[in-house]
Coordinates of C-alpha atoms and ligand atoms in Angstrom, one line a residue:
M1263 CA 13.1 -19.5 -16.4
I1264 CA 12.8 -15.7 -15.9
S1265 CA 12.6 -14.6 -12.2
A1266 CA 10.4 -12.2 -10.6
N1267 CA 13.4 -10.0 -9.8
E1268 CA 14.5 -10.1 -13.4
I1269 CA 10.9 -9.2 -14.6
R1270 CA 11.0 -6.2 -12.1
Q1271 CA 14.3 -5.1 -13.8
K1272 CA 13.4 -5.6 -17.2
Y1273 CA 10.2 -3.5 -16.9
L1274 CA 12.3 -0.6 -15.3
K1275 CA 15.0 -0.8 -18.0
F1276 CA 12.3 -1.2 -20.7
F1277 CA 10.5 2.1 -19.8
E1278 CA 13.8 3.9 -18.9
S1279 CA 15.0 3.2 -22.5
R1280 CA 11.8 5.0 -23.7
G1281 CA 12.5 8.2 -21.8
H1282 CA 11.3 7.3 -18.4
K1283 CA 13.1 8.3 -15.2
I1284 CA 13.3 5.3 -12.6
I1285 CA 11.7 6.8 -9.3
P1286 CA 11.9 4.8 -6.0
S1287 CA 9.1 3.2 -4.2
A1288 CA 7.4 5.5 -1.8
P1289 CA 7.1 4.3 1.7
L1290 CA 4.2 1.9 2.5
I1291 CA 3.1 4.5 5.1
P1292 CA 2.1 7.7 3.3
E1293 CA 3.7 10.6 4.8
N1294 CA 1.6 13.5 6.2
D1295 CA -1.5 11.9 4.6
P1296 CA -4.1 11.2 7.3
T1297 CA -6.7 10.4 4.8
T1298 CA -5.5 6.7 4.1
L1299 CA -3.7 4.1 6.0
F1300 CA -1.4 2.5 3.6
T1301 CA 0.0 3.0 0.1
S1302 CA -2.2 0.9 -2.0
S1303 CA -1.2 1.9 -5.6
G1304 CA 1.6 3.3 -7.5
M1305 CA -0.3 6.4 -8.5
Q1306 CA -1.0 7.3 -4.8
P1307 CA 2.2 9.1 -4.1
L1308 CA 1.8 10.9 -7.4
V1309 CA -1.7 12.3 -7.1
L1310 CA -0.6 15.8 -7.1
N1311 CA 1.5 15.4 -10.1
L1312 CA -1.4 13.8 -12.1
L1313 CA -3.4 16.9 -11.0
G1314 CA -0.7 19.0 -12.7
Q1315 CA 2.1 19.8 -10.0
P1316 CA 5.3 19.3 -12.0
H1317 CA 7.4 16.4 -10.9
P1318 CA 11.1 17.0 -10.2
S1319 CA 11.9 13.8 -12.4
G1320 CA 10.0 15.0 -15.5
T1321 CA 6.9 13.8 -17.3
R1322 CA 7.7 10.2 -17.8
L1323 CA 8.1 8.2 -14.7
V1324 CA 8.6 4.3 -13.9
N1325 CA 8.9 2.4 -10.7
S1326 CA 8.0 -0.7 -8.8
Q1327 CA 5.8 0.2 -5.7
K1328 CA 5.4 -1.5 -2.4
C1329 CA 1.6 -1.7 -1.8
I1330 CA -0.7 -3.0 1.0
R1331 CA -4.5 -3.6 0.2
T1332 CA -6.4 -4.9 3.2
Q1333 CA -9.8 -4.6 1.7
D1334 CA -9.3 -8.0 0.3
I1335 CA -7.9 -9.7 3.6
E1336 CA -10.7 -12.2 3.6
E1337 CA -9.9 -13.3 0.1
V1338 CA -6.4 -14.4 0.7
G1339 CA -5.9 -18.0 0.6
D1340 CA -7.0 -18.5 -3.0
N1341 CA -4.2 -18.7 -5.6
R1342 CA -4.2 -15.0 -6.5
H1343 CA -4.8 -12.6 -3.7
T1344 CA -2.4 -11.2 -1.4
T1345 CA -2.3 -8.0 1.0
F1346 CA 1.3 -7.1 0.2
F1347 CA 2.1 -6.8 -3.3
E1348 CA 4.5 -4.9 -5.7
M1349 CA 2.9 -2.8 -8.4
L1350 CA 4.9 -2.2 -11.4
G1351 CA 4.1 1.4 -12.7
N1352 CA 4.7 3.8 -15.5
W1353 CA 3.2 7.3 -15.8
S1354 CA 2.8 9.9 -18.4
L1355 CA 2.2 13.3 -16.8
G1356 CA 0.6 15.0 -19.9
D1357 CA 3.1 13.5 -22.0
Y1358 CA 2.3 10.3 -24.2
F1359 CA -1.1 8.9 -24.3
K1360 CA -3.2 5.7 -25.4
E1361 CA -1.1 4.8 -28.7
E1362 CA 2.3 4.7 -27.0
Q1363 CA 1.1 3.2 -23.7
L1364 CA -0.8 0.1 -25.1
A1365 CA 1.9 -0.5 -27.7
W1366 CA 4.7 -0.4 -25.2
F1367 CA 3.1 -2.6 -22.6
Y1368 CA 2.2 -5.0 -25.3
E1369 CA 5.8 -5.1 -26.5
F1370 CA 7.1 -5.6 -23.0
L1371 CA 4.7 -8.6 -22.4
T1372 CA 5.3 -10.4 -25.8
S1373 CA 9.1 -9.5 -26.3
E1374 CA 10.6 -9.0 -22.7
V1375 CA 8.4 -11.5 -20.8
S1376 CA 7.8 -13.7 -23.9
L1377 CA 4.2 -14.2 -23.1
S1378 CA 2.3 -15.9 -26.0
K1379 CA 0.2 -13.3 -27.6
D1380 CA -2.6 -16.0 -28.1
R1381 CA -3.2 -16.0 -24.4
L1382 CA -3.7 -12.3 -24.2
Y1383 CA -7.0 -10.6 -23.9
V1384 CA -8.0 -7.0 -23.3
S1385 CA -10.7 -4.9 -22.1
V1386 CA -11.8 -1.4 -22.8
F1387 CA -14.5 1.1 -21.5
E1388 CA -17.9 0.8 -23.0
G1389 CA -18.8 4.4 -22.2
D1390 CA -21.4 5.8 -19.9
V1391 CA -23.5 9.2 -19.7
S1392 CA -20.5 11.3 -19.2
V1393 CA -17.6 9.7 -20.7
P1394 CA -17.7 8.2 -24.2
R1395 CA -17.0 4.7 -25.3
D1396 CA -13.1 4.1 -25.8
D1397 CA -13.1 3.2 -29.5
E1398 CA -9.5 4.5 -29.9
S1399 CA -8.1 1.9 -27.4
A1400 CA -9.9 -0.8 -29.1
G1401 CA -8.6 0.5 -32.4
I1402 CA -5.1 0.5 -31.0
W1403 CA -5.3 -3.2 -29.7
K1404 CA -6.6 -4.1 -33.2
K1405 CA -3.7 -2.6 -34.9
L1406 CA -1.2 -4.5 -32.4
G1407 CA -2.7 -7.7 -33.4
I1408 CA -5.3 -8.5 -30.8
S1409 CA -8.2 -10.1 -32.6
E1410 CA -11.8 -8.7 -32.4
N1411 CA -13.1 -11.6 -30.1
K1412 CA -10.3 -11.0 -27.6
I1413 CA -11.5 -7.5 -27.1
F1414 CA -14.1 -6.9 -24.4
H1415 CA -16.2 -3.9 -23.5
Y1416 CA -17.1 -3.2 -19.9
G1417 CA -18.8 -0.4 -17.9
V1418 CA -17.7 1.7 -15.0
K1419 CA -17.6 -1.1 -12.7
K1420 CA -14.7 -3.0 -14.5
N1421 CA -13.3 -0.3 -16.9
W1422 CA -13.0 2.8 -14.8
W1423 CA -10.4 3.3 -12.1
S1424 CA -10.1 5.8 -9.2
R1425 CA -9.0 5.2 -5.8
S1426 CA -12.6 5.2 -4.7
G1427 CA -14.1 3.1 -7.5
V1428 CA -16.8 4.1 -9.8
P1429 CA -17.5 7.8 -10.8
D1430 CA -20.4 8.1 -8.2
L1431 CA -18.1 7.1 -5.2
M1432 CA -15.3 9.5 -6.1
P1433 CA -14.9 12.5 -3.6
A1434 CA -14.6 16.1 -4.9
G1435 CA -11.0 16.4 -6.2
E1436 CA -10.1 13.0 -6.9
P1437 CA -8.7 12.1 -10.3
G1438 CA -9.8 9.1 -12.4
G1439 CA -10.5 7.9 -15.7
P1440 CA -11.3 4.9 -18.2
D1441 CA -8.9 2.1 -18.2
S1442 CA -7.8 -0.7 -20.5
E1443 CA -6.8 -4.0 -18.8
V1444 CA -4.9 -7.0 -20.1
F1445 CA -5.5 -10.4 -19.0
Y1446 CA -3.7 -13.6 -19.4
E1447 CA -5.7 -16.9 -20.1
F1448 CA -4.5 -20.1 -18.4
T1449 CA -6.0 -22.4 -21.0
E1450 CA -5.4 -25.6 -18.8
V1451 CA -7.8 -24.2 -16.0
P1452 CA -11.3 -25.2 -16.9
H1453 CA -14.3 -22.8 -16.7
D1454 CA -16.2 -23.2 -13.4
P1455 CA -19.9 -22.6 -14.3
K1456 CA -20.5 -21.6 -10.7
F1457 CA -19.3 -18.3 -11.9
G1458 CA -21.7 -17.9 -14.9
S1459 CA -22.5 -19.8 -18.0
E1460 CA -20.0 -18.2 -20.3
C1461 CA -16.3 -17.5 -19.2
H1462 CA -14.8 -14.0 -20.2
P1463 CA -11.9 -11.9 -18.9
N1464 CA -13.5 -10.6 -15.7
C1465 CA -15.0 -13.9 -14.8
E1466 CA -13.9 -15.0 -11.4
C1467 CA -13.4 -18.6 -12.0
G1468 CA -9.5 -18.2 -12.3
R1469 CA -9.0 -19.2 -16.1
F1470 CA -8.2 -15.4 -16.6
L1471 CA -5.7 -13.3 -14.6
E1472 CA -5.5 -9.5 -15.0
I1473 CA -1.9 -8.8 -15.4
G1474 CA -2.0 -4.9 -16.2
N1475 CA -4.2 -1.9 -16.2
S1476 CA -3.6 1.3 -18.2
V1477 CA -5.7 4.2 -16.8
F1478 CA -6.3 7.2 -18.9
M1479 CA -6.5 9.5 -16.0
Q1480 CA -8.0 12.7 -17.6
Y1481 CA -10.7 13.6 -15.3
Q1482 CA -11.4 15.0 -12.0
K1483 CA -14.6 15.0 -9.9
Q1484 CA -16.1 18.4 -9.1
A1485 CA -17.9 19.7 -6.0
D1486 CA -21.2 19.5 -8.1
G1487 CA -20.7 15.8 -9.0
S1488 CA -19.6 16.3 -12.7
L1489 CA -16.4 15.2 -14.0
K1490 CA -14.1 17.8 -15.5
E1491 CA -11.2 17.1 -18.0
L1492 CA -7.9 17.7 -16.4
P1493 CA -5.4 20.2 -17.9
Q1494 CA -3.3 17.4 -18.7
K1495 CA -4.1 13.9 -20.1
N1496 CA -2.2 11.4 -18.1
V1497 CA -1.4 7.6 -18.3
D1498 CA -1.4 5.7 -14.9
F1499 CA -0.3 2.1 -15.6
G1500 CA 0.0 -0.5 -12.9
G1501 CA 0.6 -4.3 -13.1
G1502 CA 1.1 -6.8 -10.2
L1503 CA 4.6 -8.2 -10.3
E1504 CA 3.8 -11.5 -9.0
R1505 CA 0.7 -11.8 -11.4
L1506 CA 3.0 -11.1 -14.4
T1507 CA 5.5 -13.6 -12.9
A1508 CA 2.7 -16.1 -12.5
A1509 CA 1.8 -15.6 -16.4
A1510 CA 5.3 -15.8 -17.2
Y1511 CA 5.4 -19.4 -15.6
N1512 CA 1.9 -20.1 -17.1
D1513 CA 0.9 -21.4 -13.6
P1514 CA -2.2 -19.5 -12.0
D1515 CA -0.9 -19.9 -8.4
I1516 CA 1.2 -16.8 -7.4
F1517 CA 2.3 -18.5 -4.3
K1518 CA 4.5 -20.7 -6.6
T1519 CA 6.5 -17.5 -8.0
D1520 CA 10.0 -17.2 -6.7
F1521 CA 9.2 -14.7 -3.7
F1522 CA 7.4 -17.4 -2.0
I1523 CA 9.7 -20.6 -2.8
S1524 CA 12.1 -20.8 0.2
A1525 CA 9.4 -19.5 2.8
K1526 CA 7.1 -22.2 1.6
K1527 CA 9.9 -24.9 2.1
V1528 CA 10.3 -23.7 5.8
L1529 CA 6.5 -24.7 6.2
E1530 CA 6.5 -27.8 4.2
D1531 CA 7.5 -30.0 7.0
E1532 CA 4.7 -28.5 9.1
I1533 CA 1.9 -28.0 6.8
I1534 CA 1.9 -30.3 3.8
D1535 CA -0.3 -29.2 1.2
D1536 CA -1.1 -26.1 -0.7
S1537 CA -3.9 -25.2 1.7
R1538 CA -5.7 -21.9 2.2
G1539 CA -3.9 -21.7 5.8
L1540 CA -0.5 -22.0 4.3
R1541 CA -1.0 -19.2 1.8
I1542 CA -2.5 -17.1 4.5
I1543 CA 0.5 -17.5 6.6
L1544 CA 2.9 -16.7 3.9
D1545 CA 1.1 -13.8 2.7
H1546 CA 0.5 -12.4 6.2
I1547 CA 4.0 -12.8 7.6
R1548 CA 5.4 -11.2 4.5
A1549 CA 3.1 -8.4 5.0
A1550 CA 3.8 -8.0 8.6
M1551 CA 7.5 -8.0 7.6
F1552 CA 7.1 -5.1 5.4
L1553 CA 4.9 -3.0 7.9
I1554 CA 7.2 -3.5 10.8
D1555 CA 10.2 -2.6 8.3
S1556 CA 8.2 0.8 7.6
G1557 CA 7.9 1.5 11.3
V1558 CA 4.5 0.0 12.2
A1559 CA 4.1 -1.7 15.7
P1560 CA 1.1 -3.9 16.6
S1561 CA -1.5 -2.1 18.5
N1562 CA -5.3 -1.5 18.8
K1563 CA -5.6 1.3 16.2
D1564 CA -5.4 2.0 12.5
K1565 CA -2.1 0.5 11.0
G1566 CA -1.1 -1.1 14.3
Y1567 CA -4.3 -3.0 14.3
V1568 CA -4.0 -4.1 10.8
L1569 CA -0.6 -5.5 11.7
R1570 CA -1.8 -7.3 15.0
R1571 CA -4.5 -8.8 12.8
L1572 CA -2.1 -10.1 10.2
I1573 CA 0.1 -11.6 12.8
R1574 CA -2.7 -13.1 14.6
R1575 CA -4.6 -14.5 11.7
A1576 CA -1.2 -16.1 10.6
A1577 CA -0.7 -17.6 14.1
A1578 CA -4.2 -18.8 14.3
H1579 CA -4.0 -20.6 10.9
A1580 CA -0.7 -22.2 12.0
K1581 CA -2.5 -23.6 15.1
I1582 CA -5.4 -25.1 13.1
A1583 CA -2.6 -27.1 11.4
N1584 CA -0.9 -28.0 14.6
C1585 CA 2.2 -25.9 13.7
D1586 CA 3.5 -23.4 16.4
L1587 CA 4.9 -20.3 14.6
E1588 CA 7.1 -19.7 17.6
N1589 CA 9.9 -22.2 18.0
G1590 CA 12.0 -20.6 15.4
I1591 CA 9.5 -20.8 12.6
V1592 CA 9.0 -16.9 12.3
T1593 CA 12.7 -16.4 12.4
L1594 CA 13.1 -18.9 9.3
L1595 CA 10.1 -17.4 7.5
T1596 CA 11.4 -13.9 7.9
S1597 CA 14.7 -14.7 6.9
A1598 CA 13.7 -16.4 3.7
F1599 CA 11.6 -13.3 2.9
V1600 CA 14.4 -11.0 3.8
N1601 CA 16.8 -12.8 1.5
E1602 CA 14.4 -12.8 -1.3
Y1603 CA 13.7 -8.9 -1.0
S1604 CA 16.8 -7.3 0.5
N1605 CA 18.7 -6.5 -2.7
T1606 CA 15.8 -4.3 -3.7
Y1607 CA 14.7 -3.2 -0.2
P1608 CA 17.9 -3.0 1.8
T1609 CA 16.4 -1.8 5.1
L1610 CA 14.9 -5.1 5.5
L1611 CA 18.4 -6.6 6.2
K1612 CA 19.1 -3.7 8.7
N1613 CA 15.7 -4.3 10.5
K1614 CA 15.5 -8.2 10.4
K1615 CA 16.2 -8.6 14.2
D1616 CA 13.5 -6.0 15.1
I1617 CA 11.1 -7.5 12.7
I1618 CA 11.5 -11.1 14.2
D1619 CA 11.2 -9.7 17.8
E1620 CA 8.2 -7.6 17.1
I1621 CA 6.5 -10.6 15.4
E1622 CA 7.3 -12.9 18.3
N1623 CA 6.2 -10.5 20.9
E1624 CA 2.9 -10.2 19.3
L1625 CA 2.7 -14.1 19.2
T1626 CA 3.3 -14.2 22.9
K1627 CA 0.5 -11.7 23.5
F1628 CA -1.9 -13.7 21.1
N1629 CA -1.2 -16.9 23.0
K1630 CA -2.3 -15.2 26.3
T1631 CA -5.4 -13.8 24.6
L1632 CA -6.1 -17.3 23.2
E1633 CA -6.2 -18.8 26.7
A1634 CA -8.6 -16.2 27.9
G1635 CA -10.7 -16.7 24.9
I1636 CA -10.6 -20.4 25.2
K1637 CA -12.2 -20.2 28.6
L1638 CA -15.3 -18.2 27.2
L1639 CA -16.2 -21.1 24.7
G1640 CA -19.7 -21.9 25.1
N1641 CA -20.1 -19.0 27.6
A1642 CA -20.2 -16.1 25.4
P1643 CA -21.3 -15.3 21.8
S1644 CA -18.9 -16.6 19.1
F1645 CA -18.8 -13.4 17.5
D1646 CA -17.0 -11.9 20.7
L1647 CA -14.1 -14.3 20.0
Y1648 CA -13.8 -12.8 16.5
Q1649 CA -14.3 -9.1 17.2
S1650 CA -12.8 -8.7 20.6
Y1651 CA -10.2 -11.5 20.6
G1652 CA -9.4 -11.4 16.9
F1653 CA -9.8 -15.0 16.3
P1654 CA -10.5 -15.8 12.5
R1655 CA -13.6 -17.6 11.8
E1656 CA -12.0 -20.8 11.0
V1657 CA -10.3 -20.9 14.4
I1658 CA -13.5 -20.3 16.2
E1659 CA -15.3 -23.2 14.4
D1660 CA -12.2 -25.5 15.0
L1661 CA -12.4 -24.7 18.7
Y1662 CA -15.9 -25.4 18.8
E1663 CA -15.6 -28.6 17.0
K1664 CA -12.9 -30.0 19.1
R1665 CA -15.0 -29.2 22.2
N1666 CA -18.2 -30.7 20.8
I1667 CA -20.0 -27.3 21.3
E1668 CA -22.4 -26.3 18.7
F1669 CA -21.5 -23.5 16.5
D1670 CA -24.4 -21.2 15.7
E1671 CA -23.5 -20.3 12.1
N1672 CA -26.5 -18.1 11.4
E1673 CA -26.0 -16.1 14.6
F1674 CA -22.3 -15.8 13.6
E1675 CA -23.1 -14.6 9.9
A1676 CA -25.7 -12.0 11.1
E1677 CA -23.2 -10.5 13.6
L1678 CA -20.4 -10.5 10.9
K1679 CA -22.7 -8.8 8.4
E1680 CA -23.6 -6.1 10.8
H1681 CA -19.9 -5.7 11.8
Q1682 CA -18.8 -5.6 8.2
D1683 CA -21.4 -2.9 7.3
L1684 CA -20.2 -0.8 10.2
S1685 CA -16.7 -1.0 9.2
R1686 CA -17.2 -0.3 5.6
T1687 CA -19.0 2.9 6.7
A1688 CA -16.3 3.7 9.0
S1689 CA -13.5 3.2 6.5
K1690 CA -15.1 5.4 3.8
G1691 CA -13.7 8.2 5.9
M1692 CA -10.3 6.5 5.9
F1693 CA -10.1 6.4 2.0
K1694 CA -11.3 9.9 1.0
G1695 CA -9.2 9.4 -2.0
G1696 CA -5.7 9.8 -0.7
L1697 CA -5.6 13.4 -1.7
Q1698 CA -3.2 14.8 0.7
D1699 CA -5.0 17.4 2.6
R1700 CA -3.8 21.0 1.5
S1701 CA -6.0 23.1 3.4
E1702 CA -4.5 26.2 5.2
I1703 CA -4.5 24.8 8.6
T1704 CA -2.6 21.5 7.8
T1705 CA -0.2 23.4 5.6
K1706 CA 0.7 25.5 8.6
Y1707 CA 1.1 22.2 10.7
H1708 CA 3.4 20.9 8.1
T1709 CA 5.9 23.9 8.3
A1710 CA 5.4 23.7 12.2
T1711 CA 6.6 20.0 11.9
H1712 CA 9.7 21.1 10.1
L1713 CA 10.4 23.7 12.8
L1714 CA 10.0 21.2 15.5
H1715 CA 12.2 18.6 14.1
A1716 CA 14.9 21.3 13.6
A1717 CA 14.3 22.7 17.3
L1718 CA 14.5 19.2 18.8
R1719 CA 17.8 18.6 17.1
Q1720 CA 19.2 21.8 18.5
V1721 CA 18.0 21.5 21.9
L1722 CA 18.5 17.5 22.2
G1723 CA 21.2 16.9 19.6
D1724 CA 21.9 15.6 16.1
H1725 CA 20.8 12.0 17.1
V1726 CA 17.2 13.1 16.7
H1727 CA 15.4 11.8 13.7
Q1728 CA 12.1 11.8 12.5
A1729 CA 10.3 8.4 12.9
G1730 CA 6.9 9.4 11.8
S1731 CA 4.6 12.3 11.4
N1732 CA 0.7 12.9 11.4
I1733 CA -1.2 16.1 10.9
T1734 CA -4.8 16.7 11.4
A1735 CA -6.8 20.0 11.4
E1736 CA -6.4 20.0 15.1
R1737 CA -2.8 19.0 16.0
L1738 CA 0.5 17.7 14.8
R1739 CA 2.1 14.5 16.0
F1740 CA 5.8 13.9 15.6
D1741 CA 7.7 10.8 16.6
F1742 CA 11.5 11.0 16.8
S1743 CA 14.3 8.9 18.1
H1744 CA 15.7 9.9 21.5
P1745 CA 16.3 7.6 24.4
D1746 CA 14.9 9.6 27.5
K1747 CA 11.8 11.4 28.6
L1748 CA 12.1 15.0 27.9
T1749 CA 12.4 17.2 31.0
N1750 CA 9.7 20.1 31.4
Q1751 CA 12.8 22.5 30.8
Q1752 CA 13.6 20.7 27.5
I1753 CA 10.0 21.0 26.3
I1754 CA 9.9 24.7 27.0
Q1755 CA 13.1 25.2 25.3
V1756 CA 12.0 23.5 22.1
E1757 CA 8.6 25.3 22.3
E1758 CA 10.2 28.7 22.7
L1759 CA 12.7 28.0 19.9
I1760 CA 9.9 27.4 17.6
N1761 CA 7.9 30.3 18.5
Q1762 CA 11.0 32.6 18.2
K1763 CA 11.5 31.2 14.7
I1764 CA 7.8 32.0 13.8
A1765 CA 8.3 35.5 15.2
E1766 CA 11.2 36.1 13.1
D1767 CA 9.0 35.5 10.1
I1768 CA 11.4 33.6 8.1
P1769 CA 10.7 32.9 4.3
V1770 CA 10.3 29.3 3.4
T1771 CA 11.9 28.6 0.2
K1772 CA 11.8 25.7 -2.1
V1773 CA 14.7 24.7 -4.6
E1774 CA 15.0 21.5 -6.7
M1775 CA 18.4 19.8 -6.3
Q1776 CA 20.2 16.5 -6.6
K1777 CA 19.3 14.4 -3.8
K1778 CA 22.7 13.4 -3.0
Q1779 CA 23.9 17.0 -2.8
A1780 CA 21.0 18.1 -0.6
L1781 CA 21.8 15.0 1.8
A1782 CA 25.5 16.1 1.7
E1783 CA 24.6 19.5 2.5
G1784 CA 22.8 18.2 5.6
A1785 CA 19.2 18.3 4.4
L1786 CA 17.1 16.0 6.6
A1787 CA 15.0 13.3 5.0
F1788 CA 12.5 11.0 6.7
F1789 CA 13.0 8.2 4.1
P1790 CA 15.8 9.4 1.8
E1791 CA 15.2 6.4 -0.6
K1792 CA 11.6 7.7 -1.2
Y1793 CA 12.8 10.7 -3.1
P1794 CA 13.9 10.7 -6.7
D1795 CA 17.4 11.8 -7.8
I1796 CA 16.3 15.3 -8.2
A1797 CA 14.1 16.2 -5.3
N1798 CA 12.5 19.4 -3.6
V1799 CA 14.3 20.8 -0.8
Y1800 CA 12.4 23.3 1.6
S1801 CA 14.6 25.6 3.7
I1802 CA 13.4 27.9 6.5
G1803 CA 16.4 30.2 6.6
G1804 CA 19.5 28.5 7.9
F1805 CA 17.4 26.8 10.6
S1806 CA 15.7 23.9 8.8
K1807 CA 16.3 22.1 5.4
E1808 CA 14.5 19.1 4.4
L1809 CA 13.6 16.9 1.4
C1810 CA 9.8 17.2 1.2
G1811 CA 7.0 17.2 -1.1
G1812 CA 5.3 20.2 0.6
P1813 CA 3.0 22.2 0.8
H1814 CA 4.3 24.8 3.1
V1815 CA 3.4 28.4 4.2
N1816 CA 5.5 31.1 2.5
S1817 CA 6.7 32.6 5.6
T1818 CA 6.8 31.3 9.3
A1819 CA 4.8 34.0 10.9
E1820 CA 1.7 32.6 9.0
I1821 CA 1.7 29.6 11.6
G1822 CA 0.8 31.7 14.7
S1823 CA 2.1 30.1 17.9
I1824 CA 2.7 26.6 18.9
K1825 CA 2.1 24.8 22.1
I1826 CA 3.3 21.4 23.1
F1827 CA 0.7 19.6 25.0
K1828 CA 1.9 16.2 25.3
E1829 CA 5.0 14.2 25.3
E1830 CA 5.3 10.3 25.6
S1831 CA 7.2 7.2 25.0
L1832 CA 6.6 4.9 22.1
G1833 CA 9.1 2.4 23.5
S1834 CA 12.5 1.3 22.0
G1835 CA 14.1 4.7 22.0
T1836 CA 11.3 6.6 20.1
R1837 CA 9.4 9.6 21.7
R1838 CA 6.2 11.2 20.5
I1839 CA 5.1 14.9 20.7
Y1840 CA 1.8 16.4 20.1
A1841 CA 1.5 20.1 19.5
R1842 CA -1.2 22.6 18.5
I1843 CA -1.5 26.1 17.1
V1844 CA -2.9 28.4 19.8
Ligands
LIG3014 N1 -3.9 2.8 -10.5 C1 -4.2 1.6 -11.3 C2 -4.4 0.5 -10.4 O1 -4.1 0.6 -9.3 C3 -3.1 1.6 -12.4 O2 -1.9 1.9 -11.8 O3 -4.7 -0.5 -11.0

């Protein structure tokens, strides 16, 4: 049977032979993009190109993108939701459009993955006040051989795609458009009337699985709320690799795809059935592995908090099943996932030990919290255990039950709803659309970050490498490898060197070049594997040279002057510097 790794490979080759350049997966942590926590779709790193900025690899691109979506974390445990997934993606940046896209995807599914065409259903946009009904796509599907009764029309909730959802929710500047989805029908799964009297492709009963989405991204939301046609018509296709594999196996359970097989074996002696808990553990440990590989450490904020929650939820579900994730199980699980993925993502092999250590440390911390939390049972509101101690609901109920204390479900539900409403409001700010902030001030900070990186290397040595970067309108934050605390003298030297380069008013230049050549010439790159074979290189005279997506100031004097106001340790040989423009 075809493996998931083969499907990935076939997809890349299929589109390569139709003129697409294979581009690498961007990092899971978006670089210099404070508007969003994680890369959650293949198009996210390409937003600027979809809006018109030329891409160095041309107008036809294809890749397999690592993604994390945590909005659905509570859904994980059924047979098709995961937090981490790989999205196969192909893009036309103002090149081909509906005709080619739909025909190629259909050919890929039926010829390369050998899906039976009888099991395929499609959906198209039914139109709304500002965008017409997509009769063109429906016509193309018919020509391809999909019968009329398998073509469904839906409105903006189902057949419109933007990162923020329906047009009304899109912030100004965000691109989006109508889409056409393909669904696979698992005829062996009976319709569950709980989800409605009639089954249809978007029914949630599990009979249908969405396996691909072609977005015709041709609109941009304007400040006055209207939708304006983009200068170029784009295709943004995304399809979940595991879902496609599930369709190829004709088994709706994506936890039965090969990515999970050996990890599942590790747990088989501990947790026998295909329970929700088992799937949660598998999903969360895999996501934690990829996050730690991307440089995230557990903490109480943002990305670190998500990672902490994933590890703790996995541990808690293991405890419910009387399985202790320590005792070597984390090592075995991580090793199984590393084996499965390291050909595609080689950094996993290098970081394996750190990943295991980081998860085990967090488990130790969780156990301590658990002891403290257990003492609170019956003496504090159950919701405190959820919110402050990070216990999943099932664990709280289980603790309560084992100790014969009554669990007040209504009180818990009420508090949970209030908490979810609050966090939804808060997270809106986090998902402004994934548009990189291109304001004047953040552009200045971006160039200042390159100057800081070069200055640190000059003052401290060439072992200094970027380990992270975050820019807001108020400051820059830069993480880098260095074993010791910086002395005051060193901080002053770094700051003076940056300000000297600013005073010299050096032009910032951009050239497109072969990545290999750029690296050989000493260009720095935070994640070299992120960049396509031909990439943009930004230079600041002979002082700094980096592979980078931009944007940057034209000349260094535009920055003003830089003040370093904080330097601290991030542990394990990594330091963090904060600086602001004064
Ligand atoms: N951006 C679309 C999605 O995430 C298609 O790639 O579904």
